[in-house]
Every structure is written in C-alpha cells, then in structure tokens.
PDB file of C-alpha atoms in Angstrom:
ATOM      1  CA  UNK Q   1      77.583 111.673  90.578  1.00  0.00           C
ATOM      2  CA  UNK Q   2      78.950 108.622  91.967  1.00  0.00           C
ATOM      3  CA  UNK Q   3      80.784 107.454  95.418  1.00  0.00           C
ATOM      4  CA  UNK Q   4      83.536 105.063  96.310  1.00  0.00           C
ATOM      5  CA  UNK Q   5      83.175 103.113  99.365  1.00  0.00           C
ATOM      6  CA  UNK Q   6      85.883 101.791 100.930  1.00  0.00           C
ATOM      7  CA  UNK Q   7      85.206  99.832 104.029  1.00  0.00           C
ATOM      8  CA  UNK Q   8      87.149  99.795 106.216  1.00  0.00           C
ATOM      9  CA  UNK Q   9      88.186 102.722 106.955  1.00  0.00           C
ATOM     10  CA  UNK Q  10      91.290 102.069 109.358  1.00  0.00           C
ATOM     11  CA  UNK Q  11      92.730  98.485 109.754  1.00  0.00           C
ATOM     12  CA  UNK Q  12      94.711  96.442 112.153  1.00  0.00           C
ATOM     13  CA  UNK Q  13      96.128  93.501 112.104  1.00  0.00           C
ATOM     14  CA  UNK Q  14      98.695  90.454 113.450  1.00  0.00           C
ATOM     15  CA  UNK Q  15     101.904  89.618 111.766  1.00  0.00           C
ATOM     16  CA  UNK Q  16     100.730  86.819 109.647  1.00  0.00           C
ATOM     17  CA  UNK Q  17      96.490  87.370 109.895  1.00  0.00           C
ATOM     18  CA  UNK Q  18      94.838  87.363 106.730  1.00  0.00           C
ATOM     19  CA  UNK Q  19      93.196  90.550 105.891  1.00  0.00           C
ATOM     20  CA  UNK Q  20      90.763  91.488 103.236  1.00  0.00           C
ATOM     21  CA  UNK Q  21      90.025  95.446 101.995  1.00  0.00           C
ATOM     22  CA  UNK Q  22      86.693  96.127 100.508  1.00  0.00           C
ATOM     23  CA  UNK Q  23      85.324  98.546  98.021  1.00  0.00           C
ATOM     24  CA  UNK Q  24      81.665  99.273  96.320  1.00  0.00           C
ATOM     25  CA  UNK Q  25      81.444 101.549  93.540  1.00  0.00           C
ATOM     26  CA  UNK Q  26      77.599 102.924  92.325  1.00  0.00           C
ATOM     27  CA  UNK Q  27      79.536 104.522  88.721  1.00  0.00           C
ATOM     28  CA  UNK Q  28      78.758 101.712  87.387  1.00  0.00           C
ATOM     29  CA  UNK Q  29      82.374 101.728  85.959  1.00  0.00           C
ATOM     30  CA  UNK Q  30      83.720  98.703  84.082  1.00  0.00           C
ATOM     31  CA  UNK Q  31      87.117  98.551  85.283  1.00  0.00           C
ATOM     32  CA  UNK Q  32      88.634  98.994  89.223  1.00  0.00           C
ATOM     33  CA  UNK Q  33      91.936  99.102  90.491  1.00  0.00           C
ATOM     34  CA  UNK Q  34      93.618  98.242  93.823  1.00  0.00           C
ATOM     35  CA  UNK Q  35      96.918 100.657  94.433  1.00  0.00           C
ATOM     36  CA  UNK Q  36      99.086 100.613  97.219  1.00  0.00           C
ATOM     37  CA  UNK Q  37     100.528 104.084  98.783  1.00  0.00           C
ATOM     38  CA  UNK Q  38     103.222 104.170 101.618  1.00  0.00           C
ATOM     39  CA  UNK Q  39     104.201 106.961 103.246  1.00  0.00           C
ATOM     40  CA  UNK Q  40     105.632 109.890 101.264  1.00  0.00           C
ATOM     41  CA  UNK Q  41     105.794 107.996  98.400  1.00  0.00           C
ATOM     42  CA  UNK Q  42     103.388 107.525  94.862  1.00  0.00           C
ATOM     43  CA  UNK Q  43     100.867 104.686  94.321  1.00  0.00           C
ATOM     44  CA  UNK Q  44     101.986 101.330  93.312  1.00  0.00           C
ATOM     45  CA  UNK Q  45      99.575  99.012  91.357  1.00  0.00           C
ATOM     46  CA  UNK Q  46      98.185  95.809  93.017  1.00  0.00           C
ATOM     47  CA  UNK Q  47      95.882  94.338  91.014  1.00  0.00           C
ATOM     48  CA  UNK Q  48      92.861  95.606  88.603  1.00  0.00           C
ATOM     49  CA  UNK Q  49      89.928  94.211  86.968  1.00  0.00           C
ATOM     50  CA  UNK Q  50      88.430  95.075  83.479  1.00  0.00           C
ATOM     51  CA  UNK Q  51      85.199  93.178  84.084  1.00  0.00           C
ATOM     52  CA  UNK Q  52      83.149  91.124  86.059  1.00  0.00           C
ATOM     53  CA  UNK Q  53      85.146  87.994  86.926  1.00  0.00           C
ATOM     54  CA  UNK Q  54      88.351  89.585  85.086  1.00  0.00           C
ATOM     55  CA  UNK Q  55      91.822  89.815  87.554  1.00  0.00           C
ATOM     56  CA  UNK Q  56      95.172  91.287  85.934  1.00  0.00           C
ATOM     57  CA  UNK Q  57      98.260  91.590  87.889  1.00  0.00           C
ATOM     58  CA  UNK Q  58     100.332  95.124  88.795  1.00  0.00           C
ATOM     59  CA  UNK Q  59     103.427  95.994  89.896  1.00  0.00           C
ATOM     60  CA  UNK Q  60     103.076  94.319  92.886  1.00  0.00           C
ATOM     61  CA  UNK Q  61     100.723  91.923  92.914  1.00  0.00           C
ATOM     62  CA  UNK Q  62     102.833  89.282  95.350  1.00  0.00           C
ATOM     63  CA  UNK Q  63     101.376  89.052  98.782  1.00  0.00           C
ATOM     64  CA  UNK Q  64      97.629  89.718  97.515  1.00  0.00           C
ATOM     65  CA  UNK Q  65      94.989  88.335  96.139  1.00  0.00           C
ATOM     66  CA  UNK Q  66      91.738  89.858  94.549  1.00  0.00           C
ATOM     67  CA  UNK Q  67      88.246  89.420  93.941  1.00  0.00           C
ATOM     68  CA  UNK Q  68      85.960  91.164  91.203  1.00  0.00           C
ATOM     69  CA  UNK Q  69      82.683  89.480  92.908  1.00  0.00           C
ATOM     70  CA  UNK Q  70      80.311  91.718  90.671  1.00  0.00           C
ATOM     71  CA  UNK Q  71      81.017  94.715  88.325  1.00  0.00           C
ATOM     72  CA  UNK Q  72      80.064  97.347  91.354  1.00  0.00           C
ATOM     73  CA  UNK Q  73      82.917  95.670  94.107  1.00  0.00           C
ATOM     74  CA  UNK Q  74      86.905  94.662  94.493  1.00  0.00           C
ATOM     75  CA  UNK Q  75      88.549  93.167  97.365  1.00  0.00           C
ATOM     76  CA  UNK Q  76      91.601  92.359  98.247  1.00  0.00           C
ATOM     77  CA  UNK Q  77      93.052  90.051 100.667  1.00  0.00           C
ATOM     78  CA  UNK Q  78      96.536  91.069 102.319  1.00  0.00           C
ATOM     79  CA  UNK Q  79      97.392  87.077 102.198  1.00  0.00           C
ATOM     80  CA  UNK Q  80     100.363  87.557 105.434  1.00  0.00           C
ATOM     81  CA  UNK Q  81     100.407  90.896 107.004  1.00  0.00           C
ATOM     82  CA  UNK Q  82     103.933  91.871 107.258  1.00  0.00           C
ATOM     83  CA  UNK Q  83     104.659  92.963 110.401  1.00  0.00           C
ATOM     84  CA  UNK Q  84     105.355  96.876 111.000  1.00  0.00           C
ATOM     85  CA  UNK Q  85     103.439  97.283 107.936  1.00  0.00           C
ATOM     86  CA  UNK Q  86     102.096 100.573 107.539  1.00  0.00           C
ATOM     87  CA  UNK Q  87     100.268 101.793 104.383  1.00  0.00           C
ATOM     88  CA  UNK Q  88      97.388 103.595 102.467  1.00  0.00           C
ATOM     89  CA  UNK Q  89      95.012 101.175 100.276  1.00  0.00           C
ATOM     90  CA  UNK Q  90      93.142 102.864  97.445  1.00  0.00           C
ATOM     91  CA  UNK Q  91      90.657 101.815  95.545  1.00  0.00           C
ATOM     92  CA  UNK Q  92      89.471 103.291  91.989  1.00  0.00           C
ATOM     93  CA  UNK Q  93      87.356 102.922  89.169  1.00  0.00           C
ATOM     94  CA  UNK Q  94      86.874 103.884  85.910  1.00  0.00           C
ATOM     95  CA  UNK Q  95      85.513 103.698  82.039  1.00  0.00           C
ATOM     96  CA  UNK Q  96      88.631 104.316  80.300  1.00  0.00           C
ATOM     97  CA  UNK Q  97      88.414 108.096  80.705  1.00  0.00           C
ATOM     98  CA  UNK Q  98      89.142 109.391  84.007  1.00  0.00           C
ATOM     99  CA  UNK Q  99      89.656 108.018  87.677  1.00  0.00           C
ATOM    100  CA  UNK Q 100      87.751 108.061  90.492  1.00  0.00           C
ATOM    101  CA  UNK Q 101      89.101 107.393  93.902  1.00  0.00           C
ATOM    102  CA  UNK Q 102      88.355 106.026  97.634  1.00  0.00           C
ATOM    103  CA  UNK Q 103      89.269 107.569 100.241  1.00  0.00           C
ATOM    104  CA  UNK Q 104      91.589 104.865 101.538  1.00  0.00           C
ATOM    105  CA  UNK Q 105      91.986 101.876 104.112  1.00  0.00           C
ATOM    106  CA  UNK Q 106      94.680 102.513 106.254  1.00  0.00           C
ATOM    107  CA  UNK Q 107      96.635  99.543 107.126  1.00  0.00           C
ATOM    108  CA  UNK Q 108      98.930  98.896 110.332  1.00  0.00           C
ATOM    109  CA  UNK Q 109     100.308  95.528 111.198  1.00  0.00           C
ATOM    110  CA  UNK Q 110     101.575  95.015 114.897  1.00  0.00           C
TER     111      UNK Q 110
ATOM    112  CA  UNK V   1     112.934 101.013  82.469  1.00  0.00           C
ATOM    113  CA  UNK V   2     110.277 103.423  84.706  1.00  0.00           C
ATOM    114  CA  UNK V   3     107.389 104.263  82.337  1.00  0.00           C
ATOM    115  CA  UNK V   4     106.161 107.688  83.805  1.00  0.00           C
ATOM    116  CA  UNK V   5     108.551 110.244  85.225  1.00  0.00           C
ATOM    117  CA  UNK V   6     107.742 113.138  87.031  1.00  0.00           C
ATOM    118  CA  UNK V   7     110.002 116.174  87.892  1.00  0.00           C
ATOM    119  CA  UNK V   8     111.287 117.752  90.004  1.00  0.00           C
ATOM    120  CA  UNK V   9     110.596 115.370  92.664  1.00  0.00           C
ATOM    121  CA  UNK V  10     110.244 118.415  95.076  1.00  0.00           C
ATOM    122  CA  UNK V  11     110.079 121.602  95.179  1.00  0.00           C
ATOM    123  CA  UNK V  12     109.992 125.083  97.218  1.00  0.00           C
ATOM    124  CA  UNK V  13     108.476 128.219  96.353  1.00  0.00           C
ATOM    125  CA  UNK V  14     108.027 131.963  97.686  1.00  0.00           C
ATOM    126  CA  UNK V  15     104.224 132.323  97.338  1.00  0.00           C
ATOM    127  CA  UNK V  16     103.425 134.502  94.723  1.00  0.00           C
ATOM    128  CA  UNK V  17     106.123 132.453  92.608  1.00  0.00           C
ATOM    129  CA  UNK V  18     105.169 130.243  89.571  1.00  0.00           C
ATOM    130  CA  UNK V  19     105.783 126.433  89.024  1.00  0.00           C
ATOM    131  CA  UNK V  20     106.047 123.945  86.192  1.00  0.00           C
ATOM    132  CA  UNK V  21     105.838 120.159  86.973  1.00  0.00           C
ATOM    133  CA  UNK V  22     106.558 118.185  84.384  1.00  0.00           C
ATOM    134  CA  UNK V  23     105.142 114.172  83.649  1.00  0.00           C
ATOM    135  CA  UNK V  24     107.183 112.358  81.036  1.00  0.00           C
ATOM    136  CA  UNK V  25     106.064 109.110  79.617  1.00  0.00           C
ATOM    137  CA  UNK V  26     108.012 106.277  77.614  1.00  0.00           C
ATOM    138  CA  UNK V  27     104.947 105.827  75.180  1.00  0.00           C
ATOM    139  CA  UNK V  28     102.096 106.823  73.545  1.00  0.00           C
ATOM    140  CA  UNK V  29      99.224 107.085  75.687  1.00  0.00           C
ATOM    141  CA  UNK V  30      95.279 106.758  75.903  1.00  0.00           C
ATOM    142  CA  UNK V  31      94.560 108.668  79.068  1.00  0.00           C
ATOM    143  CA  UNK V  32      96.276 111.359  81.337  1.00  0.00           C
ATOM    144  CA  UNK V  33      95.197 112.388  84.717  1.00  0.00           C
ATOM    145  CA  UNK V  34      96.613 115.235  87.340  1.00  0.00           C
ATOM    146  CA  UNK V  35      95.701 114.635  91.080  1.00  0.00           C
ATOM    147  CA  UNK V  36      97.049 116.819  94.435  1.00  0.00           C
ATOM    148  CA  UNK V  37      97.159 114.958  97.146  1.00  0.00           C
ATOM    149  CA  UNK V  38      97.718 116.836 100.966  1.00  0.00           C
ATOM    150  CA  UNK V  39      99.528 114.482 103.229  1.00  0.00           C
ATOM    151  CA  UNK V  40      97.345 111.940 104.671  1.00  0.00           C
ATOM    152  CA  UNK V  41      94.775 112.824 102.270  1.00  0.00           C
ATOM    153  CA  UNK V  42      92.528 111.973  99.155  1.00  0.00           C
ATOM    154  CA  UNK V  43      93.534 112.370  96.175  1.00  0.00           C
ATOM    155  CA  UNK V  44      91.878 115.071  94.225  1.00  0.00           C
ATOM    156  CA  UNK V  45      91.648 115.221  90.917  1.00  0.00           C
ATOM    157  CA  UNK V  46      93.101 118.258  88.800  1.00  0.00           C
ATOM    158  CA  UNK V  47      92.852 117.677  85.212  1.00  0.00           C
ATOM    159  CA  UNK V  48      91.993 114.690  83.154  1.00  0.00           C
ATOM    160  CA  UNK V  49      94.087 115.497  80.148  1.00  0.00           C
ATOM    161  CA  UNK V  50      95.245 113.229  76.742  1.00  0.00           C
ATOM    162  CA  UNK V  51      95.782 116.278  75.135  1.00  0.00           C
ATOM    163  CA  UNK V  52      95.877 119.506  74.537  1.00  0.00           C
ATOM    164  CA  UNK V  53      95.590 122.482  77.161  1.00  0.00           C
ATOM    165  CA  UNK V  54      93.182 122.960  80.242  1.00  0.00           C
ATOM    166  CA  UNK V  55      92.955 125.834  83.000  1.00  0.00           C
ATOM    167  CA  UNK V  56      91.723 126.131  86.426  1.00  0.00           C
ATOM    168  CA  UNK V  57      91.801 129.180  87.980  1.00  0.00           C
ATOM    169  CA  UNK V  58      96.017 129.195  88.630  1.00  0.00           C
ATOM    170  CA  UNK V  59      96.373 126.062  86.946  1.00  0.00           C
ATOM    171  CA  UNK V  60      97.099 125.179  83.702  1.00  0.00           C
ATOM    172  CA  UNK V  61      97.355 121.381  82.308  1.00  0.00           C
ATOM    173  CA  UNK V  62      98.876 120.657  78.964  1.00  0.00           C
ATOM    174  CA  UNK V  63      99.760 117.460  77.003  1.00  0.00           C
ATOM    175  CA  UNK V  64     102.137 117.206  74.151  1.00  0.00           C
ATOM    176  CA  UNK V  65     101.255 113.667  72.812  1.00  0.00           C
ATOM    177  CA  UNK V  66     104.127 113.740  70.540  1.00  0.00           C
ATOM    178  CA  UNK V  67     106.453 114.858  72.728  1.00  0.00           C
ATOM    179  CA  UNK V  68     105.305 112.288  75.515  1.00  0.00           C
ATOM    180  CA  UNK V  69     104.640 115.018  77.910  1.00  0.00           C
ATOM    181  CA  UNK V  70     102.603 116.807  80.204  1.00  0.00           C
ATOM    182  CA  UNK V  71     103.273 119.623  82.530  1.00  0.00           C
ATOM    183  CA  UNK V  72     100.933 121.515  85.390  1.00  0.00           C
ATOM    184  CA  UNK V  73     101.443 125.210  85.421  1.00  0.00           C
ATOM    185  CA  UNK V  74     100.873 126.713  88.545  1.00  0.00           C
ATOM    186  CA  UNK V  75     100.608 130.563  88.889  1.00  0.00           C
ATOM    187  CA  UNK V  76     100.702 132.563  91.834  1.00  0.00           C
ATOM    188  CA  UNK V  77     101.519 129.729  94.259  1.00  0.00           C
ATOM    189  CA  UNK V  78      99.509 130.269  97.534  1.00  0.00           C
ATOM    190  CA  UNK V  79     100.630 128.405 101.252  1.00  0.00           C
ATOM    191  CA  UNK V  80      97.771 126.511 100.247  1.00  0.00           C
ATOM    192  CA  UNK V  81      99.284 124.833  97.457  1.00  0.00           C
ATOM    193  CA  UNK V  82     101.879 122.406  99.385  1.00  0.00           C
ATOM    194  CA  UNK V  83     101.028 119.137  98.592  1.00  0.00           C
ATOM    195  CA  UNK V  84     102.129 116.377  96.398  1.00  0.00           C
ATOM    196  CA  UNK V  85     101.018 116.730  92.845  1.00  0.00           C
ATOM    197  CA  UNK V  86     100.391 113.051  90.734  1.00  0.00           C
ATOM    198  CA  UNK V  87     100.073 112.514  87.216  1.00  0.00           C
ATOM    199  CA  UNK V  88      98.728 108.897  86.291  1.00  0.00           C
ATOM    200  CA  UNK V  89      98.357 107.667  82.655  1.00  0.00           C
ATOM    201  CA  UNK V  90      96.907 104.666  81.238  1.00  0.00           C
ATOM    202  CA  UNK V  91      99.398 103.686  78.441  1.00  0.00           C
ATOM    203  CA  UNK V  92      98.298 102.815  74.383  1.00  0.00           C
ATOM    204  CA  UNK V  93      98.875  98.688  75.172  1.00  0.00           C
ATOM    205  CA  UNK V  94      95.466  97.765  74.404  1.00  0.00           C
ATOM    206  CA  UNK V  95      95.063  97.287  78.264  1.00  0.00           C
ATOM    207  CA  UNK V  96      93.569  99.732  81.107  1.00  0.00           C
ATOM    208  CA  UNK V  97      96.483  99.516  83.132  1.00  0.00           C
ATOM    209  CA  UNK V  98      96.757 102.987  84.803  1.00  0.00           C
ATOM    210  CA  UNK V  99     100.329 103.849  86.024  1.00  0.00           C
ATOM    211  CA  UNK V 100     101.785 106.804  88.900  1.00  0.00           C
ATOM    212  CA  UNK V 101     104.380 108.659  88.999  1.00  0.00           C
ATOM    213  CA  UNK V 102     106.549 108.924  91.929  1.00  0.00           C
ATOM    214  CA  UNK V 103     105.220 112.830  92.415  1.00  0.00           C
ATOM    215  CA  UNK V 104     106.203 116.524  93.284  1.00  0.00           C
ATOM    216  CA  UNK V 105     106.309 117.068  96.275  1.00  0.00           C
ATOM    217  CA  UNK V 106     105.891 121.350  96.739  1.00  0.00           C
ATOM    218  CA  UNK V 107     105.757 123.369  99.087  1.00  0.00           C
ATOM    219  CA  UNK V 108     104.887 127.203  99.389  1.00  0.00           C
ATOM    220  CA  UNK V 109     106.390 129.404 101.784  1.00  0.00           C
ATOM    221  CA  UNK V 110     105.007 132.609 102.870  1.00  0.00           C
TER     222      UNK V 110
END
C-alpha cells in the first residue's frame, strides 16, 4: 500500500507571510488534489493536477498558488495569510478510481 | 447551481436506530466515494462506489446512476458512529475534478 505525506503537520503564520504546504505521495498516482476544510464544514477544492507539470483551478483557487514539481509531490503556497485564519489542508491523490488522503496541515494565522 | 447534495445535513439517533444518508448529484458521474470523518480527524474511506450496492458490516453503499444518487445505510447505529459522513464524486466532464458535499453530520445517543 501507499502513504501520503503531508509535511507539515501544524502551521503558523503572520498576517500577510507567505506560506507553502507540502505533500509526497509513493502511489505513484497520476493526479493530486489540494482541498481546503474549515471547521465543521466539507472540503472545498483548491487546486489539482492531472500530471506532471499540469495545474487546474477549483472552487477556490484565489489566494493560492500550486506546484506539481514531479508526479510523486504538490505544494501549495498560501500567497497572504489572512489573519485569524484557521483551517485543515488536505492533500489527495488518485488514478481515476478512488481517493487517497493526508492526514492534514493545520493552518492558524495570528 | 451546487453539483453534489447531501442530506440531511445532520442528524440524531437512539443507538440501535437505523440511518439513510442520501448524496444527490446534478450529473452523470465517473466515480463515487463515501468517507467518515470524526472531528478533527482523517478522513476514512467507506465505500468507493459508481454503482451498484456494497456492504460493510452495518453499512450498506448503493448508487443509482440513473437516478443520480447514492445513499449509506447504516444499521444498528452504535455511540461510535457520530461523525460526519462525506460523499465525493468526480463528475462525467472528461476532467478528474473530484467534488464534496457539504456532509451529515450524525450523532448517536446512547
């Protein structure tokens, strides 16, 4: 079986600071996702990639950018932390059949 | 308009009572995925589903393509059961886009 790393775990930053989320997948999956979860609520789509090289836009891509460096890792960069930002990052992968989750970066802005 | 709609958006139960959560989608669909999520916690995943009927020890997961539906069947609901339940499709638009709904959130009462 295969893992999702995301790194890091817990995150803090300044009103304003650029931040960047990472995540390594060994699946060897084709396509990864970036989702946004805040509290209480269901998971909003940042960004995903379908390949190497590949970025397509979510819901709610404004405010973030994203890297597909190599097929096995996704970043994304938080471009202006909000603050009193508070949120769950996940990252997932997959091959068109089912999806595989991270366990999350959780964000707070101060 | 929302593409995936999940009902009821929450729910209480005696344990020992049955539930049916319900995932309706706006089109047809290449991939359909149930996760439970505890608050604060990974997402686990349930069922990966595009059709037809799966069990699981108390649950059941079944997708009616042509009625642009899904439903989880839960039997016997145990304390252990409150969480927030997720169904996530990827839609038939030639993409890989994989979209939430907004959740059930249950809870069992003993």
């Amino acid at each position: 079986g295969g893992i999702i790393t995301q790194t890091p775990k817990f995150l803090i930053g300044q009103e304003g600071q650029k931040l960047t989320l990472k995540c390594q997948q060994n699946f060897n999956h084709d396509t990864m996702y970036w989702y946004r979860q805040d509290s209480g609520k269901g998971l909003r789509l940042i960004y995903y990639s379908i390949t190497e090289n590949d970025l397509q836009k979510g819901d709610l891509s404004e405010g973030y950018d994203a890297s597909r460096e190599k097929k096995s890792s996704f970043s994304l960069t938080v471009t202006s932390a909000q603050k009193n930002e508070m949120a769950v990052f996940l990252c997932a992968s997959s091959i068109g059949g089912p999806v595989f989750f991270g366990k999350g970066t959780r964000l707070t802005v101060v | 308009g929302q593409q995936v709609q999940q009902s009821p958006a929450s729910l209480v139960l005696q344990e020992g009572e049955n539930a049916e959560l319900q995932c309706n989608f706006s089109t047809s669909l290449n991939s359909m995925q149930w996760f439970y999520q505890r608050p604060g916690g990974s997402l686990v995943s349930l069922f990966y589903n595009p059709s037809g009927t799966k069990h699981s020890g108390r649950l059941t997961s079944t997708t009616v393509i042509k009625e642009r539906r899904s439903s989880l069947h839960i039997s016997s609901s145990q304390t252990t059961d409150s969480g927030t339940y997720l169904c996530a499709l990827a839609l038939n638009t030639g993409n890989y886009k994989y979209v939430f709904g907004a959740g059930t959130r249950l809870k069992v009462i003993a």
